[in-house]
XYZ file of C-alpha atoms in Angstrom:
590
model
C -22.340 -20.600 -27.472
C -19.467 -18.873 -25.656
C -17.812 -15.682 -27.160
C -14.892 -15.794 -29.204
C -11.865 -14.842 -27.493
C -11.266 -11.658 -28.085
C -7.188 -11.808 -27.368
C -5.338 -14.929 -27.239
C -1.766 -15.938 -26.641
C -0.386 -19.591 -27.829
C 2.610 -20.740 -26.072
C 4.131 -16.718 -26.116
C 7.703 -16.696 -24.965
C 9.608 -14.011 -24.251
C 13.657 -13.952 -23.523
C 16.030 -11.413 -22.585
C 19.645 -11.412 -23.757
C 21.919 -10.644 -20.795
C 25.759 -10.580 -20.484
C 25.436 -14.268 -18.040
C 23.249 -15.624 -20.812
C 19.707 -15.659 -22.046
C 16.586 -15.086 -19.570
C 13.563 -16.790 -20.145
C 10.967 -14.390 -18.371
C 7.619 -15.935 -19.891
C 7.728 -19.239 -20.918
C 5.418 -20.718 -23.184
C 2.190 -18.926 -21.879
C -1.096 -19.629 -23.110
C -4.383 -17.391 -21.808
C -7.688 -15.987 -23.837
C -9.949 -13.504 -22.553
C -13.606 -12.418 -23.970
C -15.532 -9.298 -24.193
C -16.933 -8.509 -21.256
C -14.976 -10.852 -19.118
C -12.380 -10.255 -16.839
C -9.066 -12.523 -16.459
C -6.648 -11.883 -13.180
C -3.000 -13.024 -13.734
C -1.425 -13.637 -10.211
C 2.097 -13.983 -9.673
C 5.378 -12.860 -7.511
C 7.527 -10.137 -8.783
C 9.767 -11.880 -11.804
C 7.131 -14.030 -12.421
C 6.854 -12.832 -15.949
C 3.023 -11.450 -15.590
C 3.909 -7.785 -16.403
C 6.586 -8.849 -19.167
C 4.012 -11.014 -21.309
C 1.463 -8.131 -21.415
C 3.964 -5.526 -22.250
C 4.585 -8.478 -24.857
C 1.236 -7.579 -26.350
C 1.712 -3.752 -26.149
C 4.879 -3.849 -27.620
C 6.419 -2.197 -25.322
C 9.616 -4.645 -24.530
C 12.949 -3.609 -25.382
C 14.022 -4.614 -29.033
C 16.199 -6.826 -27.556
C 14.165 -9.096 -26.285
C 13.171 -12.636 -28.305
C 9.532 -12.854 -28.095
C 8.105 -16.552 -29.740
C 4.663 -18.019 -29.863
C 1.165 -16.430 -31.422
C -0.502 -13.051 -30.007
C -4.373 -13.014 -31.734
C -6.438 -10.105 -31.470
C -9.858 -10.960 -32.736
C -8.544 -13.435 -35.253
C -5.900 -11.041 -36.208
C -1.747 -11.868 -35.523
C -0.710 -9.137 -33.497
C 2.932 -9.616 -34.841
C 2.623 -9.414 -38.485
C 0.640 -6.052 -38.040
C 2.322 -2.906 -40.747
C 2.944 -0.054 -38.015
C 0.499 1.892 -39.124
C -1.862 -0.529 -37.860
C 0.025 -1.168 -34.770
C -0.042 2.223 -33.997
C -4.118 2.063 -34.028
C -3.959 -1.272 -32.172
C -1.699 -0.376 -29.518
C -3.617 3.354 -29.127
C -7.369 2.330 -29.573
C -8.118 -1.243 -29.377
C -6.277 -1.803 -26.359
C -5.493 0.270 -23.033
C -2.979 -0.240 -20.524
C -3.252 0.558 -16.766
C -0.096 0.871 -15.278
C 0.629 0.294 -11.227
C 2.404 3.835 -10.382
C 0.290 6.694 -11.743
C 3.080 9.232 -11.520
C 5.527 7.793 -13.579
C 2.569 7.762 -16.304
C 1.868 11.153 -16.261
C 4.182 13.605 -17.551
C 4.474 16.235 -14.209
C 4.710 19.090 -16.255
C 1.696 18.815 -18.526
C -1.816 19.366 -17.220
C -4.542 16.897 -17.050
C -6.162 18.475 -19.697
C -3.570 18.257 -22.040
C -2.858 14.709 -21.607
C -5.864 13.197 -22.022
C -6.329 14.822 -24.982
C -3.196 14.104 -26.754
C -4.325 10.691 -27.918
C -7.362 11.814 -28.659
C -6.583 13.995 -31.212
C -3.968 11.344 -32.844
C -6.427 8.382 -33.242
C -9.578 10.288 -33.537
C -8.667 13.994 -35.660
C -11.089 15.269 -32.695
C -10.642 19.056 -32.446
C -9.139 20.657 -29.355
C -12.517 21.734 -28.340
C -14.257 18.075 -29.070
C -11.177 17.167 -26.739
C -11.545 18.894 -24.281
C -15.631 18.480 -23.576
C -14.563 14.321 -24.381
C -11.771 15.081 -21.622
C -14.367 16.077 -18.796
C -16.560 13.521 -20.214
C -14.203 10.667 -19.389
C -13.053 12.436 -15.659
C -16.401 12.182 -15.155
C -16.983 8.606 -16.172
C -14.268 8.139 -13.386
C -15.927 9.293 -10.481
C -13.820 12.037 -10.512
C -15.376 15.287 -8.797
C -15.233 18.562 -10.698
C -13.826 17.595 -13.399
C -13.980 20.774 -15.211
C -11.280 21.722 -12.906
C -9.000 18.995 -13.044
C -8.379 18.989 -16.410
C -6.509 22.385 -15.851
C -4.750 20.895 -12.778
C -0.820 19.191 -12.765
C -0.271 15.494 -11.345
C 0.988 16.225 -8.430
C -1.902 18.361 -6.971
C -4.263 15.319 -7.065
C -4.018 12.513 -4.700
C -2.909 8.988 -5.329
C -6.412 7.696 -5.901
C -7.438 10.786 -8.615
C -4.254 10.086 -10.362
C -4.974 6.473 -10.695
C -8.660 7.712 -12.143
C -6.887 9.947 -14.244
C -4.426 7.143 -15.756
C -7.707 5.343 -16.143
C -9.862 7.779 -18.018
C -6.517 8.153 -20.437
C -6.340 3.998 -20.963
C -10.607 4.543 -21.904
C -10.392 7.660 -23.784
C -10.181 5.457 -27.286
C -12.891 3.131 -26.100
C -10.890 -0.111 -26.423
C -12.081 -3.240 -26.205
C -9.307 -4.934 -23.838
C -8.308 -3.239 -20.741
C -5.112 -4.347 -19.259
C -4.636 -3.094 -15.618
C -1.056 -3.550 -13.905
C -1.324 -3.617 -10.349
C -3.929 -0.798 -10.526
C -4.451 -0.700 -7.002
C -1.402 -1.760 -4.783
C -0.145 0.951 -2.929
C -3.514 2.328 -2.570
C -5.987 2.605 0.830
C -8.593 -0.451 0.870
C -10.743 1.676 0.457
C -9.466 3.772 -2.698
C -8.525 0.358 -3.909
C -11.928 -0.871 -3.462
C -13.749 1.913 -5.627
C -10.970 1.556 -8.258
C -11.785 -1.748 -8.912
C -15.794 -1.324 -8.637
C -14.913 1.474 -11.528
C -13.209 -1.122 -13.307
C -16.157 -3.480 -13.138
C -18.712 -1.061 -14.182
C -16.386 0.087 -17.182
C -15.751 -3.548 -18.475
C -20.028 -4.289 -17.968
C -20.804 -0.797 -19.601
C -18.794 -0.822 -22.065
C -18.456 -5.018 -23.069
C -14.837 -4.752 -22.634
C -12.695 -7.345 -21.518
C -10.054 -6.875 -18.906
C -6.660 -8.354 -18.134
C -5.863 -7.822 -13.974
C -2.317 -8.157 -13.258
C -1.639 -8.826 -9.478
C 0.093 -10.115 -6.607
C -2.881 -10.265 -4.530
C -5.141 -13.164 -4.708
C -7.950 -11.554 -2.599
C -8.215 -8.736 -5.627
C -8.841 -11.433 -7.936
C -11.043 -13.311 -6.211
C -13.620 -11.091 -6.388
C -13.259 -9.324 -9.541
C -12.258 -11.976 -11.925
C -13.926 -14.747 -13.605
C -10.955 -16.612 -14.470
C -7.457 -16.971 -13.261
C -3.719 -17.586 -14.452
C -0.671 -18.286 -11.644
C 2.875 -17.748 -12.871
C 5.950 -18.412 -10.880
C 8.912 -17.668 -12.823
C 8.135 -17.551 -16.331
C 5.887 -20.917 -16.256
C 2.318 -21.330 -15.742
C 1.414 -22.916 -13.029
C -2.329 -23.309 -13.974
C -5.685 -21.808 -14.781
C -8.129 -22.163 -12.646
C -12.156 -20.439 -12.422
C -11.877 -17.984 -9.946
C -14.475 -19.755 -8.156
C -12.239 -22.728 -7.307
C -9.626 -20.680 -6.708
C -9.436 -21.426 -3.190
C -9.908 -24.917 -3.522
C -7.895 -27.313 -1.569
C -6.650 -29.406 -4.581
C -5.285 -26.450 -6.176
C -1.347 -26.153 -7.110
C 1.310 -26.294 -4.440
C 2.248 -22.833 -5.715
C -1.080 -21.017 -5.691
C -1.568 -22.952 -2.495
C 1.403 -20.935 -0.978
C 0.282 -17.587 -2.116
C -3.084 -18.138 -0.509
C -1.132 -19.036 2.857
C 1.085 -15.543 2.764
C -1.993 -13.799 3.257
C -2.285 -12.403 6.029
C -5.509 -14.135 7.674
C -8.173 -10.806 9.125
C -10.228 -13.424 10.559
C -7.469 -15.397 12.844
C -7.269 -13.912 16.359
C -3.869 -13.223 17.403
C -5.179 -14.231 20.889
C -1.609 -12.795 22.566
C -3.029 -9.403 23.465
C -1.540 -7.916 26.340
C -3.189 -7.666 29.441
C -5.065 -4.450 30.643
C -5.281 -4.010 34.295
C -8.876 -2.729 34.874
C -7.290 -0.779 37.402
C -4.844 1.219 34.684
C -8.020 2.737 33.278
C -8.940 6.553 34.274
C -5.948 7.438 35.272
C -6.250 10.606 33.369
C -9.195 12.925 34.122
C -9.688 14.551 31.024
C -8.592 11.846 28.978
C -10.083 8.308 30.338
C -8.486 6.152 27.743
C -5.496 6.449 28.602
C -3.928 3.860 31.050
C -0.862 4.010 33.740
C 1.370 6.874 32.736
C 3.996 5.157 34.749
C 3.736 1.885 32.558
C 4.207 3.961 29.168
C 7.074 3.557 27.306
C 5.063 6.528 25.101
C 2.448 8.813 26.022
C 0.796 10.957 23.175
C -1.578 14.147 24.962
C -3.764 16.054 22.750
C -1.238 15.768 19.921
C -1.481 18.690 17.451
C -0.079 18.785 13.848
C -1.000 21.702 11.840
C 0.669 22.836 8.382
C 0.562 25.971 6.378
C -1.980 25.727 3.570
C -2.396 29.330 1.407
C -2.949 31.726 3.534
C -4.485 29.239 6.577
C -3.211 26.220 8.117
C -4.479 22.685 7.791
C -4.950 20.521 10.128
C -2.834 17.192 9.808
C -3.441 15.727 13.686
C -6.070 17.312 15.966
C -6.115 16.602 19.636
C -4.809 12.757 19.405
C -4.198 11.332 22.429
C -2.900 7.415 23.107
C -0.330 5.515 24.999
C 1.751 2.645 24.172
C 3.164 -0.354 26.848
C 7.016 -1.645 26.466
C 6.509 -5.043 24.033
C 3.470 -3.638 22.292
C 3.000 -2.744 18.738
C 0.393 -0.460 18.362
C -1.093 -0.632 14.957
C -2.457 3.154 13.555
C -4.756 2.687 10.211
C -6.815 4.713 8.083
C -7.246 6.223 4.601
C -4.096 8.466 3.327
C -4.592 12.195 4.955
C -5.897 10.815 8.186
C -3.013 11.909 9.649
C -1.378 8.278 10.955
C 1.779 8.777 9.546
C 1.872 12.461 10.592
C 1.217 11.063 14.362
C 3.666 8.909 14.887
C 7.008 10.873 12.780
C 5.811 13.986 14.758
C 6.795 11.403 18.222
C 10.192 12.051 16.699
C 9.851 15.677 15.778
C 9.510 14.829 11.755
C 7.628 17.295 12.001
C 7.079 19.172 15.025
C 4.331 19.256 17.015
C 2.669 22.359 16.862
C 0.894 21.969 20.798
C 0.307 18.833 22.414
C 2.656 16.572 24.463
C 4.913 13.387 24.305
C 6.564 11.298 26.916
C 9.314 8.899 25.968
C 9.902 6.826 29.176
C 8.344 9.653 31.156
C 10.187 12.705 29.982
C 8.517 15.341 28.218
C 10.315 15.511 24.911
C 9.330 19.189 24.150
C 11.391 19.907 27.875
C 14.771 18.591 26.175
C 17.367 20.527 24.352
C 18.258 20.350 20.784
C 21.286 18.122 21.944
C 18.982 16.103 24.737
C 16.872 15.067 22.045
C 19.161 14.219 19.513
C 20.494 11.512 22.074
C 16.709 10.148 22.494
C 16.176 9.861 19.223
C 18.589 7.144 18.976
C 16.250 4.974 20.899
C 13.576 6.016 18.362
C 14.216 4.775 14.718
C 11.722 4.477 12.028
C 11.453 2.302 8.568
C 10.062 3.601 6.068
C 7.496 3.083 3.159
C 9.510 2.674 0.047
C 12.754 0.609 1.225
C 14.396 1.558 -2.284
C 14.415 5.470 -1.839
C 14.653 5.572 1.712
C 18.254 3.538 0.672
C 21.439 5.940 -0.419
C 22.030 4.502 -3.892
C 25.587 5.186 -3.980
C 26.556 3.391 -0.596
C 27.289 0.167 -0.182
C 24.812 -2.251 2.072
C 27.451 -2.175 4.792
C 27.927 1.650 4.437
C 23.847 2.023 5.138
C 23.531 -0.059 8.009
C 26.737 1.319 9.366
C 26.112 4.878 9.392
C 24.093 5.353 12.397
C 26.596 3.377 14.717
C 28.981 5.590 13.837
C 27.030 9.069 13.545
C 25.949 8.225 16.939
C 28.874 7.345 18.485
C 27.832 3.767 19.262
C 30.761 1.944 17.319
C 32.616 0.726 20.385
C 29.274 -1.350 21.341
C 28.655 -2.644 17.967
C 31.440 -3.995 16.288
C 31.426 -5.171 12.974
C 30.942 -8.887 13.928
C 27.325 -7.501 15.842
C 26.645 -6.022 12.350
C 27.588 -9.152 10.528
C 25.304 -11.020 13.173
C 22.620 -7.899 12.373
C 22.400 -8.646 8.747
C 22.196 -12.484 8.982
C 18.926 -11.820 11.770
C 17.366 -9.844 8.922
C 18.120 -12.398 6.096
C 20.867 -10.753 4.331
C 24.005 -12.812 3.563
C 27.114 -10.827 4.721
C 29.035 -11.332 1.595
C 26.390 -9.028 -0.483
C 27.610 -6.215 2.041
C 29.575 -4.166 -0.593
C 26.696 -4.261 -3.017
C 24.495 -1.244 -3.586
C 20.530 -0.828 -2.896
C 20.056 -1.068 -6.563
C 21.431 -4.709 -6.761
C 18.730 -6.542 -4.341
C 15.289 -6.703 -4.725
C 12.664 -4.704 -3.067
C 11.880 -7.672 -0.231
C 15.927 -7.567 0.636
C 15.970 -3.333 0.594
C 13.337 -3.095 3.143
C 15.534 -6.105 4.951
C 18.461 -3.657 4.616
C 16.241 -0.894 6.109
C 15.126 -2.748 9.024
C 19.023 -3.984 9.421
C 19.657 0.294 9.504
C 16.728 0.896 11.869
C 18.009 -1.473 14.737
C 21.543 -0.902 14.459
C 21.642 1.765 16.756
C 19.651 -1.040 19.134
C 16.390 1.088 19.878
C 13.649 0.658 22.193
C 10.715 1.837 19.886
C 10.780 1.057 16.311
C 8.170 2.948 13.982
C 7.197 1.203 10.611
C 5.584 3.463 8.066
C 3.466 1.156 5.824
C 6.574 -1.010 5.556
C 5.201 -3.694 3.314
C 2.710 -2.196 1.009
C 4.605 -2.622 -1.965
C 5.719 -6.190 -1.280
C 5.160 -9.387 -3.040
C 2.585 -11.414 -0.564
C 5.032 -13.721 0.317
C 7.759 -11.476 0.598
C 5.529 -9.414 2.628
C 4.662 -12.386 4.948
C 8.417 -13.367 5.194
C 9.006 -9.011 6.687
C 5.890 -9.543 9.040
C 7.379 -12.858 10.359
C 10.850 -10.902 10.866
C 9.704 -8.806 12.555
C 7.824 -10.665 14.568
C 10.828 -12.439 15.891
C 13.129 -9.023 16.204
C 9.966 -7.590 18.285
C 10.889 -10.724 20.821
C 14.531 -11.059 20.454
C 15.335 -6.825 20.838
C 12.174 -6.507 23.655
C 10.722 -3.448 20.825
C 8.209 -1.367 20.968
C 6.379 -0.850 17.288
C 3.911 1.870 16.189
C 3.012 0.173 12.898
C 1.419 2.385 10.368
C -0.974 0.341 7.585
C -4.087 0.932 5.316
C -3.691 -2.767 4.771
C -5.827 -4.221 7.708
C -5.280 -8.117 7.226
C -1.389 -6.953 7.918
C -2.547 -4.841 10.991
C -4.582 -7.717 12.809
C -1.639 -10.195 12.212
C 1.163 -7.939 14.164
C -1.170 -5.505 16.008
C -2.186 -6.157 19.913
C -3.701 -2.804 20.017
C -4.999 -1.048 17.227
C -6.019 2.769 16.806
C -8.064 3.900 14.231
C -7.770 7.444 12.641
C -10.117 9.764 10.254
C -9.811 13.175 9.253
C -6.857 13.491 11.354
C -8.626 12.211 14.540
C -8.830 8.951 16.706
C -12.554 7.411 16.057
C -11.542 4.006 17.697
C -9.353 2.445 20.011
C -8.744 -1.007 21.291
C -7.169 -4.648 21.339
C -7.132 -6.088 17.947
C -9.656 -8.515 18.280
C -11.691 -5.998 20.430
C -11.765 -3.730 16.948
C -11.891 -6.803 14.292
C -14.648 -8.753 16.121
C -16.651 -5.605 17.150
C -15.720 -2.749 15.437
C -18.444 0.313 16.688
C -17.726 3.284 14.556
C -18.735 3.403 11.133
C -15.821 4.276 9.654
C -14.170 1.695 10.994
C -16.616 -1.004 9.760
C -16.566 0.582 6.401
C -12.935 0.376 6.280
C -13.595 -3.211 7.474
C -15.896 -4.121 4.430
C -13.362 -2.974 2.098
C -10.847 -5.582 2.760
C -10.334 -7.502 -0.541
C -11.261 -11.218 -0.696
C -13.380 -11.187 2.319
C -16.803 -12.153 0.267
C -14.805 -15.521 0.213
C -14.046 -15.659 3.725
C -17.801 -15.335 4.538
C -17.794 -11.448 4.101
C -18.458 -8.746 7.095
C -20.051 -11.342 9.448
C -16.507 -13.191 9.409
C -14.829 -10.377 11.809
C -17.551 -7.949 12.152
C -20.513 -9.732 12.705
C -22.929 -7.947 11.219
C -23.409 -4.983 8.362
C -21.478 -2.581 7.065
C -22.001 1.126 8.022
C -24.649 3.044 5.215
C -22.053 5.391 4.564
C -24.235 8.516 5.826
C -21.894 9.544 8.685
C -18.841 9.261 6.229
C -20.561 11.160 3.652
C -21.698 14.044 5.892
C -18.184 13.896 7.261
C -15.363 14.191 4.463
C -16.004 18.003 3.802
C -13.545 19.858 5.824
C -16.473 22.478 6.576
C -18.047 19.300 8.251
C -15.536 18.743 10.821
C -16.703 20.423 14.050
C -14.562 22.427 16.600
C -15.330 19.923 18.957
C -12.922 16.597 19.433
C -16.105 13.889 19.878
C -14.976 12.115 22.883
C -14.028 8.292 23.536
C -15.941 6.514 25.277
C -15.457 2.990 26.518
C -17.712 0.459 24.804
C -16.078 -2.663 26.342
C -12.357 -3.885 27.828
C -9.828 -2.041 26.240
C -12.344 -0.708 23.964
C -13.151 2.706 23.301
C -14.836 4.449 20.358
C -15.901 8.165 19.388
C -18.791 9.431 20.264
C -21.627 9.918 17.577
């Protein structure tokens, strides 16, 4: 006999009253989830995923109309007194939420907030907290965490925060686990232990799970069941095991197809004359310096840590070809993003050199540069802060031309023509960044980046955050941009699938150093370093594509060399050379 459901929602409705009317965000929703079993609920942003769980926590604004049945274990989650609510809400269920630092309070420690609930729900004593505290940083992989708990937010990375909001969701022992976008701005790898964590938890401990997501690859390996939402309806439920299925919805059929494929060979890599090879003596992987639009030497990028430095970027060294994009991945604190801002002095370089179109950049004058830099723009990460809130679209994209000078060449009708390229209709141009969604800010900020009509364009994880359609309508943009402007793009991703679908070469960086470098299918069909296969077998989804074989052929790496590796004391004085393994294909020595 199956288990009882343990939470079940009959035809739950939720609507918002706003001054053009009433909003139907969830409409008519009906889902159950067991103990012990896991249930992924996939949908765009405004889909109404996030609204009907926060439907269940109560945590919706009082005025919104919520209709329909919400059982936990039997019991009618909507005719509960509040002091049972409060025990409900507190202990039987935890909630994961998708940005760890707006969950934690930045001026409490650890410590102090995983205890709080504690001692509410269980009368625990501050010492029974505390020791249950380390306990549950423990449970979370978390290392040391005798020491965290006496640590603030913001001195633990992205991944140890989202461990953190984790051990707080468990510290009640609930029996439903509801995890919002858990992992989307993390690393693939990061993401991948977070979820393992969240398996293990939910077998452990019985507990059922709720996965909220955009990402259909997440669910497809971590869920046994699945409901698709577009726009407040549901679309269907499906076992996660027929999820890909060719007879599914039209909808969840379209999802599938905005992801970006790992295993489909761009097969429009640029050609390599052997002859461009060796042109450099003490640095063989480089190719004809009079070919690069860039040319990155021994690149170094250190920043003051105590009474020390730390080393963001050691000796890097690459070159990039006008029409390339040159895709730069690895974990957060490899140092990609640090590489390629430093090519525009954000921040210095502390030794090392950089062409731009064969002039040494560190040769030019404060002024000198300043006009290069105007054929260097970047986009960044998070299109809504990177936006001025209290200027208008047309104001944004504007501002360059005329901080640069470069008004006479674009007029406004160029600008006009500038927005419609990038998908923005011109008569939204006197709205603010706050009035479009986060697909049409990073639009905007693309709009900004080539208004001053650059040669190089560097993207900063530029879709991370994005919807997976969304995300595939940005990747297509650009695409076409890259042809119609003749750019050059360094494009900085932990997301691989995105890197092999825009990439024609593709560097790979750990610990602040270049392991690999190659053409895209060169790395994705034959990847030789370890840490770039491990990265590799962390891509999401791709046990259903036919796992490691499908683009690696063959086995993840043990994990030995990454292991012996991540301790900074581990890192030796000596930059391992490349060495070339194949055609445009060159890896670190081992």
């Amino acid at each position: 006999m199956a288990d009882q459901p343990l939470l079940e929602l009959n035809d739950l409705s939720v609507t918002f009253a706003t001054p053009a009317g009433p909003v139907r965000a969830v409409k008519g929703l009906s889902l159950a989830v067991a103990p012990g079993r896991a249930l992924g609920v996939v949908g765009e942003s405004g889909s109404g995923k996030s609204v009907s769980m926060k439907a269940v926590m109560d945590l919706l604004p009082r005025s919104a109309q919520i209709d329909g049945e919400i059982l936990f274990a039997g019991e009618n989650v909507r005719a509960m007194s509040k002091d049972r609510m409060k025990h409900f809400h507190g202990v039987d269920i935890g909630m994961v939420f998708q940005n760890p630092m707006t969950s934690l309070n930045p001026v409490k420690r650890i410590g102090e907030q995983l205890t709080e609930g504690m001692r509410f729900h269980q009368g625990l004593s501050k010492t029974a907290a505390n020791a249950r505290a380390v306990e549950l940083l423990d449970l979370v992989r978390l290392p040391k965490p005798d020491e965290r708990i006496r640590q603030y937010p913001h001195e633990l990375s992205g991944g140890m925060r989202q461990r953190v909001v984790i051990a707080m969701a468990l510290a009640n022992d609930p029996k439903l686990l509801i995890a919002d976008e858990p992992t989307t701005a993390l690393d693939v790898t990061v993401q991948r232990e977070i979820l393992d964590l969240l398996d293990t938890l939910r077998e452990e401990l019985n507990m059922a799970m709720i996965l909220i997501t955009h990402d259909l690859g997440v669910v497809s390996d971590r869920t046994d069941e699945v409901v698709v939402m577009f726009r407040g309806d549901t679309m269907e439920t499906v076992e996660t095991s027929q999820l890909f299925d060719d007879d599914r919805h039209s909808y969840t059929v379209s999802l599938r197809d905005a992801m970006p494929d790992i295993t489909q060979s761009r097969d429009d890599n640029l050609e390599v004359a052997a002859e461009d090879a060796g042109r450099h003596a003490d640095i063989p992987h480089l190719r004809d310096p009079e070919k690069a639009i860039i040319r990155v030497e021994n690149l170094v990028v250190d920043y003051p840590a105590g009474r020390g430095v730390f080393r963001a970027v050691d000796r890097v060294s690459f070159d990039v070809y006008p029409g390339e994009t040159l895709g730069i991945v690895g974990e957060s604190g490899c140092g990609k993003s640090t590489t390629a801002k430093s090519i525009i002095r954000m921040p210095p370089p502390t030794s090392g050199r950089i062409w731009y179109e064969g002039t040494d950049l560190s040769s030019l004058s404060a002024e000198e540069l300043r006009r290069k830099r105007a054929d260097l723009q970047m986009i960044f990460q998070d299109p809504i802060s990177s936006l001025n809130p209290r200027r208008s679209v047309w104001d944004i994209v504007r501002e360059g031309v005329e901080i640069w000078g470069t008004s006479g060449v674009w007029s406004d009708a160029r600008l006009v023509e500038l927005l419609e390229q990038v998908g923005i209709d011109p008569k939204y141009r006197d709205r603010k960044p706050f009035e479009f969604s986060g697909g049409q800010c990073q639009r905007i900020s693309i709009a900004r980046a080539l208004a001053l009509d650059p040669k190089v364009l560097i993207s900063d994880e530029p879709v991370s955050a994005l919807d997976v359609s969304v995300q595939a309508q940005i990747l297509e943009l650009l695409d076409e941009l890259k042809e119609q402007h003749a750019l050059t793009m360094l494009f900085i991703s932990h997301d691989l699938a995105v890197v092999r679908n825009i990439a024609n070469r593709v560097m790979v960086m750990y610990f602040g150093r270049v392991v690999e470098l190659g053409s895209t299918d060169a790395i994705f069909e034959n990847a030789q370093h370890p840490y770039t296969r491990h990265l590799l077998s962390a891509v999401p989804g791709l046990e259903a594509l036919g796992g490691l074989d499908s683009i690696a052929g063959g086995a993840s790496s043990d994990g030995s060399w990454l292991d012996s590796e991540r301790s900074a004391g581990q890192r030796s004085e000596e930059v391992p050379a490349l060495v070339q393994c194949g055609p445009d294909h060159w890896v670190a020595e081992q």
